[in-house]
Coordinates of C-alpha atoms and ligand atoms in Angstrom, one line a residue:
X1 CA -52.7 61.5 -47.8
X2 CA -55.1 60.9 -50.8
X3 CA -58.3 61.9 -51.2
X4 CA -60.0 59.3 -51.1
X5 CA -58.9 58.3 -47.3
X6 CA -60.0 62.1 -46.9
X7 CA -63.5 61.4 -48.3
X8 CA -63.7 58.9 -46.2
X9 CA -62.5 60.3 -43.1
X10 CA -65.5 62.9 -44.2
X11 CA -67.9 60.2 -44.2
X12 CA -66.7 59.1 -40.7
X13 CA -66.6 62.4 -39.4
X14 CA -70.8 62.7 -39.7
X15 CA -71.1 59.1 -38.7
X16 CA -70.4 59.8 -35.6
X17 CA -70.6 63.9 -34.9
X18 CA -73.7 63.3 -36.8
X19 CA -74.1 65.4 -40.6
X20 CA -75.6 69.2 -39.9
X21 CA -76.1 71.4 -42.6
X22 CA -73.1 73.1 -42.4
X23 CA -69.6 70.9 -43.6
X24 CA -66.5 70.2 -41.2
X25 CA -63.6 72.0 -43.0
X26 CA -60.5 70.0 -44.2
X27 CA -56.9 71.2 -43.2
X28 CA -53.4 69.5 -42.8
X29 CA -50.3 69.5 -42.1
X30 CA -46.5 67.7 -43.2
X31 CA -43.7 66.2 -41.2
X32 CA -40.2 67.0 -41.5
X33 CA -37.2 66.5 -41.9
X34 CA -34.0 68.5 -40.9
X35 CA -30.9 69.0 -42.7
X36 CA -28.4 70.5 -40.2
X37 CA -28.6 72.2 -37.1
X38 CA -29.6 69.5 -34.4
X39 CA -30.4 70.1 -30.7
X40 CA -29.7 73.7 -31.3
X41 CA -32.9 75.3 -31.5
X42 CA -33.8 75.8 -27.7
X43 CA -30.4 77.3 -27.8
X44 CA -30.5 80.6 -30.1
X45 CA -28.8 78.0 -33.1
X46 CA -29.8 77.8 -37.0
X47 CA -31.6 75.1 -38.2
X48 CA -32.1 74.3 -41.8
X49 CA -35.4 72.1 -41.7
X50 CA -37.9 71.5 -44.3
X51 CA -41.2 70.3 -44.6
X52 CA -42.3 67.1 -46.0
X53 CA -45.0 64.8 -47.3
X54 CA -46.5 63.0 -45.0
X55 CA -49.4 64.4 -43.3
X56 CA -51.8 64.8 -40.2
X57 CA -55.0 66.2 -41.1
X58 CA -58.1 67.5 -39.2
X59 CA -61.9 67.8 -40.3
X60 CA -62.9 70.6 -38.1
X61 CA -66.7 71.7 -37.2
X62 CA -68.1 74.1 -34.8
X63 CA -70.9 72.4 -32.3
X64 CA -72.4 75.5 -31.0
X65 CA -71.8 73.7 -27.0
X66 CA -68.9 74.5 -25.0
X67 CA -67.6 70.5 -25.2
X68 CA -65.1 69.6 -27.7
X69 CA -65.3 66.4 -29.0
X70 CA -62.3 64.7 -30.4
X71 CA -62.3 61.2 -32.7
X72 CA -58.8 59.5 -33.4
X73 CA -58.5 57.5 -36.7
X74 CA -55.4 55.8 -35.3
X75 CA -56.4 55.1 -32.2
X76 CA -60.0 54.6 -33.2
X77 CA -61.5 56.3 -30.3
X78 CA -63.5 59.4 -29.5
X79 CA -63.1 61.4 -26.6
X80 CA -65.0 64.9 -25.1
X81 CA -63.4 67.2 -23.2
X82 CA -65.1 69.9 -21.0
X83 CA -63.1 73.1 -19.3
X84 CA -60.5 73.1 -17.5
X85 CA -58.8 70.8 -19.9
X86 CA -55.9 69.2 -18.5
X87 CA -54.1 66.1 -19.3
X88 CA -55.6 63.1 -20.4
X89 CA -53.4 60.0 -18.8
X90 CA -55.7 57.2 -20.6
X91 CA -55.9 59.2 -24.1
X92 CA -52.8 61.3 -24.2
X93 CA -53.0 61.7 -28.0
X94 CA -55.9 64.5 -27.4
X95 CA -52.9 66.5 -25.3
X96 CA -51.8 68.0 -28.5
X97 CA -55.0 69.1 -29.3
X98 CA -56.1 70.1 -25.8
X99 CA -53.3 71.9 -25.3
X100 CA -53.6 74.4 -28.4
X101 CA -56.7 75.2 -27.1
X102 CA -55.2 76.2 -23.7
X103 CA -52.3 78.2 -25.6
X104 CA -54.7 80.1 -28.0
X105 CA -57.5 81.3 -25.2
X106 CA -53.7 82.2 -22.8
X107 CA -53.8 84.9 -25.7
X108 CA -57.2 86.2 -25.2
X109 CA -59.4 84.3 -27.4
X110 CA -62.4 82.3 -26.7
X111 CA -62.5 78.8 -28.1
X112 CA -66.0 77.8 -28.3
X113 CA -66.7 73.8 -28.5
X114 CA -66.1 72.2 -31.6
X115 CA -65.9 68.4 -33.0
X116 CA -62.6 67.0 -34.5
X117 CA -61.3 64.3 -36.4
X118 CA -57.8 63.5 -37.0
X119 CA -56.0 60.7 -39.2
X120 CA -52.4 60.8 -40.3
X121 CA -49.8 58.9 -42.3
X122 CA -46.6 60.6 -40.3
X123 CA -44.6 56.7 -38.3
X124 CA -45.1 58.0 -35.3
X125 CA -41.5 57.6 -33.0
X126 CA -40.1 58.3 -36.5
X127 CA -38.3 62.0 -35.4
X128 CA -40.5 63.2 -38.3
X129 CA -42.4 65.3 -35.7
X130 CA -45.7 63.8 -35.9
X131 CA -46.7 65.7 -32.1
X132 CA -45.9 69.0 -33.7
X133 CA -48.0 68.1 -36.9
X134 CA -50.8 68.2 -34.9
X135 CA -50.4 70.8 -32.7
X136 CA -49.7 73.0 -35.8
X137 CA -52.7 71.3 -37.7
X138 CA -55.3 72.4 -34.5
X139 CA -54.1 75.9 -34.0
X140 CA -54.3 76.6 -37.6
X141 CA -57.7 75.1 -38.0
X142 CA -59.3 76.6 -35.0
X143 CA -57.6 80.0 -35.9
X144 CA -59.0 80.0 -39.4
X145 CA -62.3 78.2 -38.2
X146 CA -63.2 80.7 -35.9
X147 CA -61.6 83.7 -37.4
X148 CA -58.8 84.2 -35.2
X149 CA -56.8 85.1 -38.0
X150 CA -53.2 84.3 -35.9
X151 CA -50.2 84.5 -38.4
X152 CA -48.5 81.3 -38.9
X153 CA -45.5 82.2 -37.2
X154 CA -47.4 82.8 -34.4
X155 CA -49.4 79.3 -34.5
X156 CA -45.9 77.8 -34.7
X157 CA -45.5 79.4 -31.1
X158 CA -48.2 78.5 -29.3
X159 CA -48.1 74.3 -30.7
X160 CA -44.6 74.6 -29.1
X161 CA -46.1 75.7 -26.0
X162 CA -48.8 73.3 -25.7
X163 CA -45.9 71.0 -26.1
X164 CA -43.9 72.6 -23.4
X165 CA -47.2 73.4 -21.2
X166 CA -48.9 70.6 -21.7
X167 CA -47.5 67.7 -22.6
X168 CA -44.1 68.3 -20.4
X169 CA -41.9 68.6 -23.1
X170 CA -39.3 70.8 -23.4
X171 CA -39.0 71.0 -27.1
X172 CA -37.8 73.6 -29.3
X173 CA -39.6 75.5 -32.1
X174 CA -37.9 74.6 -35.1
X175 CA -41.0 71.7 -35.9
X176 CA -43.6 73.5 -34.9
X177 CA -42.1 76.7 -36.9
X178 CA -41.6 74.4 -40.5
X179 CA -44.6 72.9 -39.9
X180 CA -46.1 76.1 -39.8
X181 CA -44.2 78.1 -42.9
X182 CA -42.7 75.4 -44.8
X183 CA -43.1 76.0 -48.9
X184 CA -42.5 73.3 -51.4
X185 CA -39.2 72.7 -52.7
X186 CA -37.7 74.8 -50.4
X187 CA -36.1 74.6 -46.4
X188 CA -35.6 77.2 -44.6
X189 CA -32.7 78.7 -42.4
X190 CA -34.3 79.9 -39.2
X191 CA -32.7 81.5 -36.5
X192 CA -34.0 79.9 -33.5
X193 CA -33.1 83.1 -31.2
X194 CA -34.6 85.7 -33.4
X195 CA -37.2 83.4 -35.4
X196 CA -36.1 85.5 -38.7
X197 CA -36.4 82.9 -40.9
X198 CA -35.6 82.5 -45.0
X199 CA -36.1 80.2 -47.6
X200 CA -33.5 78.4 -49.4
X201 CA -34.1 76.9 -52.7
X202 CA -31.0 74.1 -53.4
X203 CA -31.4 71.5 -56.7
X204 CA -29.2 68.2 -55.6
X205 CA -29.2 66.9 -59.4
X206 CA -28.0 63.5 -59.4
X207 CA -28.8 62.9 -56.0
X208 CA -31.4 62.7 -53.3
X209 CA -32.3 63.0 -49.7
X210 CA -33.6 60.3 -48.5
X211 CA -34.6 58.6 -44.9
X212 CA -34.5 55.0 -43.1
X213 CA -36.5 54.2 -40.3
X214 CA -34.3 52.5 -37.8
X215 CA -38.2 51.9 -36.6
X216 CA -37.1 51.7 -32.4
X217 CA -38.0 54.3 -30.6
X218 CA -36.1 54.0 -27.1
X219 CA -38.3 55.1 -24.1
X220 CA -35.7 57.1 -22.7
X221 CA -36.5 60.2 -25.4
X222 CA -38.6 62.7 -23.5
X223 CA -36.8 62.2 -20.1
X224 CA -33.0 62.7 -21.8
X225 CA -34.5 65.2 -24.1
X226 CA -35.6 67.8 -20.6
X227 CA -32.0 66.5 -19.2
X228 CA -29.8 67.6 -22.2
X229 CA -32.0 70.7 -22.0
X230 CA -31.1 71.7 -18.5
X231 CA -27.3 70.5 -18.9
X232 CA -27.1 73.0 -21.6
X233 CA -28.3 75.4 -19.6
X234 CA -26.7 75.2 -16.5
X235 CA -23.5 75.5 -19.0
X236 CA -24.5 78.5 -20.2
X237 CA -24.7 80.0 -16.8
X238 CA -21.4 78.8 -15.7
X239 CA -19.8 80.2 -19.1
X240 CA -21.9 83.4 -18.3
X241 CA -20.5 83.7 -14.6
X242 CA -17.2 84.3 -16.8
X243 CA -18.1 85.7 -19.8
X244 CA -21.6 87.5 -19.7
X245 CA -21.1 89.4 -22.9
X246 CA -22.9 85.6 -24.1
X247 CA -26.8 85.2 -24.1
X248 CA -27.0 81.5 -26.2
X249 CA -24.8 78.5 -25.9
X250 CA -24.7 78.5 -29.3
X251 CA -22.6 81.5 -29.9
X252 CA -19.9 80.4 -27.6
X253 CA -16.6 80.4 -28.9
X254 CA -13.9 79.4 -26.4
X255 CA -11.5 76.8 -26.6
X256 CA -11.8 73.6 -25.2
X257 CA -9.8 74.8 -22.2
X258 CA -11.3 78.0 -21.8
X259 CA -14.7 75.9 -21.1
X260 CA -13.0 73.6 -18.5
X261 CA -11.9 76.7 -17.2
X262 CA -15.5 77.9 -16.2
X263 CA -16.0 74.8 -14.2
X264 CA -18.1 73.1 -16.8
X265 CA -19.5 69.2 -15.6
X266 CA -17.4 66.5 -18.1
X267 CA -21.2 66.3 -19.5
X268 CA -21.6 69.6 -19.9
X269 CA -18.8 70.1 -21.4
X270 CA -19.5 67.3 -24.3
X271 CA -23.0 69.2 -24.8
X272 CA -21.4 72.9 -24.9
X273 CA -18.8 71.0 -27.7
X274 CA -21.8 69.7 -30.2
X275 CA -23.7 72.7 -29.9
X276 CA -20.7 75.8 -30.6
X277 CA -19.5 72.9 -33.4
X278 CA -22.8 72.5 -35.0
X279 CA -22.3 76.4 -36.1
X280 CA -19.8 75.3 -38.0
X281 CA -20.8 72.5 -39.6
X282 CA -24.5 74.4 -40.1
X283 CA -22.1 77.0 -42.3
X284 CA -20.4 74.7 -44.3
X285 CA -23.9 72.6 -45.1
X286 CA -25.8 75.7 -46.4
X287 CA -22.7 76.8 -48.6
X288 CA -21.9 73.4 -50.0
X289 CA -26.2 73.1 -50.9
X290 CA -25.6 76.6 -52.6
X291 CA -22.5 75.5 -54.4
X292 CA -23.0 72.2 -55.6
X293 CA -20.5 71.0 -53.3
X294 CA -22.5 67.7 -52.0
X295 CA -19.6 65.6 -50.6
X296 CA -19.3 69.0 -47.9
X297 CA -22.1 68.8 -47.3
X298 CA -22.4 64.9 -46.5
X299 CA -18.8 65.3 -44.5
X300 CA -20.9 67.4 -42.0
X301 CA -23.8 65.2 -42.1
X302 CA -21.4 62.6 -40.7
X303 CA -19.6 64.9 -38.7
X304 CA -23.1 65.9 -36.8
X305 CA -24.2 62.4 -36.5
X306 CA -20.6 61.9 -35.0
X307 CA -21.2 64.5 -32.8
X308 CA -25.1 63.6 -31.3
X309 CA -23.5 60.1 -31.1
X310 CA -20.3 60.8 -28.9
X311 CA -20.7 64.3 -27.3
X312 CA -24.5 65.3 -26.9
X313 CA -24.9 61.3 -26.7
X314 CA -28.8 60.8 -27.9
X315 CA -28.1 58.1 -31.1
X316 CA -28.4 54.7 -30.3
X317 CA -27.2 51.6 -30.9
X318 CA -29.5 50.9 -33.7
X319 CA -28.9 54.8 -35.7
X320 CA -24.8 55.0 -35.2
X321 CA -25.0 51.2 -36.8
X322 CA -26.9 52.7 -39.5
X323 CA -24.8 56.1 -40.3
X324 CA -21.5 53.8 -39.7
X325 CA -22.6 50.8 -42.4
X326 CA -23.9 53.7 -45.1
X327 CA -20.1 54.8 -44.1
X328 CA -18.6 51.6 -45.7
X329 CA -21.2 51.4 -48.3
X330 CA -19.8 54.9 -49.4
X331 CA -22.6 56.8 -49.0
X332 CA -22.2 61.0 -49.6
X333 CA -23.3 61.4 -46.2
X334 CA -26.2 60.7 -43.4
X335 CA -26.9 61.4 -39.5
X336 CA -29.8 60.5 -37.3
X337 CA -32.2 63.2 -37.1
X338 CA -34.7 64.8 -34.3
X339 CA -34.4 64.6 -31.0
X340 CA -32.8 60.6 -30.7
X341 CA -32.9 58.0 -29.4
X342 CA -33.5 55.8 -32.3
X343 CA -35.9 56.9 -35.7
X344 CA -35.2 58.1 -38.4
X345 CA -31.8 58.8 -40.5
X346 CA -31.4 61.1 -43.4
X347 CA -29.2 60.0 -46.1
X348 CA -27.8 61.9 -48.8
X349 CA -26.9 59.9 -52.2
X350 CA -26.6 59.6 -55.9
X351 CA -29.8 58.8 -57.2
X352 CA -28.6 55.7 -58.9
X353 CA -27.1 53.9 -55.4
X354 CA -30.8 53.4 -53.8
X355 CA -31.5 50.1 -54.9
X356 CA -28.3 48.3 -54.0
X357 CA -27.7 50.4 -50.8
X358 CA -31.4 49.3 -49.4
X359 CA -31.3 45.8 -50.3
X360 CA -27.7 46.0 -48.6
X361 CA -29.1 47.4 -45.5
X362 CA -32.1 45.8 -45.2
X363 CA -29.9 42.6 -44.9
X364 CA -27.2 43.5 -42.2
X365 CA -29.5 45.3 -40.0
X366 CA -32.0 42.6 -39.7
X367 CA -29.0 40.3 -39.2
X368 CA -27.8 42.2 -36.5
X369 CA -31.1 43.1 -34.6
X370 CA -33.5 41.4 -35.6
X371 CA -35.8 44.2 -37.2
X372 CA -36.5 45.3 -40.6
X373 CA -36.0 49.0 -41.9
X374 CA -38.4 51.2 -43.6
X375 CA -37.2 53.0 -46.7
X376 CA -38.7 56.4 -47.4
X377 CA -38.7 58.7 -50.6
X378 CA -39.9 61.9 -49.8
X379 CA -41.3 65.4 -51.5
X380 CA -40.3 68.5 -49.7
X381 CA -43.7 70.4 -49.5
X382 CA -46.2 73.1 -47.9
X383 CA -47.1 74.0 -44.8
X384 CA -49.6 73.5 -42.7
X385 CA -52.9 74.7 -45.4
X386 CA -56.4 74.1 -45.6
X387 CA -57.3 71.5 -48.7
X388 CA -60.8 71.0 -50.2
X389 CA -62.1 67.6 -50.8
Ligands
GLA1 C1 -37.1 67.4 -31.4 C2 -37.6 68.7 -30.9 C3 -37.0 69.9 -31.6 C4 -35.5 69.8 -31.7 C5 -35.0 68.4 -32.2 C6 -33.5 68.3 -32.1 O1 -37.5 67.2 -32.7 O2 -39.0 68.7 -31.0 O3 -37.4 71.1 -31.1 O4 -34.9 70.2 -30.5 O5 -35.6 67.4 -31.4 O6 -32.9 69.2 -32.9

């Protein structure tokens, strides 16, 4: 976000928490966007995700009460909260917020009150993670605010709680975690069982990542997202009553009719396929990004879109007409990405293809449903930091 919308998010800050003598501080944090490893990461799988820039930032002041007072640029409204804090049905956006709080005192720490204001450029319903922006944005302001000194790592834990506690869903922590540690230029490979994590620097010379917004966003997403969460792990305990020498899904290796042979549901069998091929593909993605060898890479892309489409089904209409069309336009590769269910795809092409490729799709997709796409260049970039103004 520039500074100037930051200068005057500053100005509306003390226009209505009023202007002390002591300044809100300024902090913010990127989407994402992930390369490979998808619906993996509440499974013990590798994701390769990296941060990005678009942005939610927080102005952050201590009020010296024990009310928290929260304003909304977006939604243009304020709201104050008072312990307990639970779930806001009419403003759910402060959930996110809320809920860090909940997650950092379940630790030990006191939160006194504070006032907050929040403004962001992430499309929400876009899969870049604009929830876990904020969640990541609040812990690490309050923490740094109020000296709490919590390592990033550990920030990146407690927005996916908030997330899990609060706000009822059962994500994983790969946003939360790149949200939290991402460094420019680079993604990372984390381990989603151990949370080791390292960067990876990759050039694409010629080419680019870049993302289309499918812009629907079916309502369906939270609901499917707990469901393919529990049929993965009701798998895993039939595979275990088996073979317990497994702890994660991910690291499942039998055959197709070894896994009907542990009594697997025909849906949990499509989910326990995606996730033990995902390995794979997650392999050949981080090799072919270290090699130069981009059309690997964007066979896999394909491959995983295939995949989410057909076997852990959470594409859409409106994304597998997308990935198929860059198909026949003869894209190097692209897949939807996030949890599903419409948003964003992530395309990987020469440099030089962009202008006819968008024009292209712009055209048949709004033929076909009526909508038009959203085109997005992006920078890969920090993580969550605090910025001066
Ligand atoms: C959402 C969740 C993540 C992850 C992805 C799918 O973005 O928040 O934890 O599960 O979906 O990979």
């Amino acid at each position: 976000m520039d500074s100037l919308r930051s200068k005057e998010n500053l100005n509306q800050f003390e226009r209505i928490f009023g202007k002390t003598n002591s300044t809100p501080r300024l902090f913010e944090a990127p989407a994402r966007i992930n390369i490979i490893g998808e619906h993996v990461d509440y499974l013990g799988g590798i994701v390769l995700p990296a941060a990005i820039d678009f942005s939610v930032q927080v102005f952050l002041r201590p009020n010296q009460t024990q009310t928290y007072r929260f304003h909304s640029i977006t939604y243009n409204e304020t709201v104050e909260l008072e312990k307990p804090l639970q779930p806001n049905r009419q403003s759910p956006w402060t959930d996110y917020i809320a809920g860090v709080i909940v997650e950092i005192e379940a630790l030990g720490f006191f939160v006194p009150g504070f006032d907050l204001l929040v403004d962001g450029n992430i499309p929400q319903g876009s899969g870049l993670s604009s929830s876990a922006a904020l969640e990541v944005v609040t812990g690490y302001a309050i923490s740094e605010s109020f000296g709490f000194n919590i390592p990033k790592e550990k920030i990146a834990v407690i927005g996916q709680k908030a997330e899990n506690h609060f706000v009822g869903t059962k994500c994983g922590i790969m946003d939360q975690f790149i949200i939290a540690v991402g460094k420019k230029n680079d993604c990372i490979s984390l381990n989603t069982d151990t949370l080791a994590y390292s960067y990876h620097h990759f050039e694409l010379g010629t080419n680019e990542f870049y993302l289309i917004n499918s812009n629907v966003k079916h309502n369906l997403k939270d609901s499917a997202y707990n469901k393919r969460r529990s049929e993965c792990e009701s798998a895993l305990q039939k595979i275990q009553a088996k073979h317990p020498k497994w702890n994660q899904l991910y690291d499942v290796t039998l055959t197709e009719s070894e896994l009907k042979n542990c009594g697997l549901s025909p849906e949990e069998l499509k989910r326990t396929i995606h996730v033990t091929t995902e390995r794979e593909r997650t392999k050949l993605v981080i090799q072919g990004l270290e090699s130069n060898q981009f059309q690997t890479v964007g066979d896999a892309l394909f491959a995983t879109h295939e995949s989410l489409s057909k076997q852990f089904e959470v594409s859409c209409e409106e994304t597998d007409f997308i990935v198929s069309r860059l198909a026949e336009l003869g894209v190097i590769g692209a897949r939807m990405i996030g949890g599903g269910f419409g948003g964003c795809v992530l395309v990987l092409d020469k440099k030089e293809h962009f202008d006819k490729i968008s024009a292209e799709m712009k055209k048949s997709y709004q033929q076909k449903f009526n909508i038009a796409l959203d085109f997005y260049k992006f920078q890969i970039s920090d993580g969550v930091k605090e910025i001066s103004i």
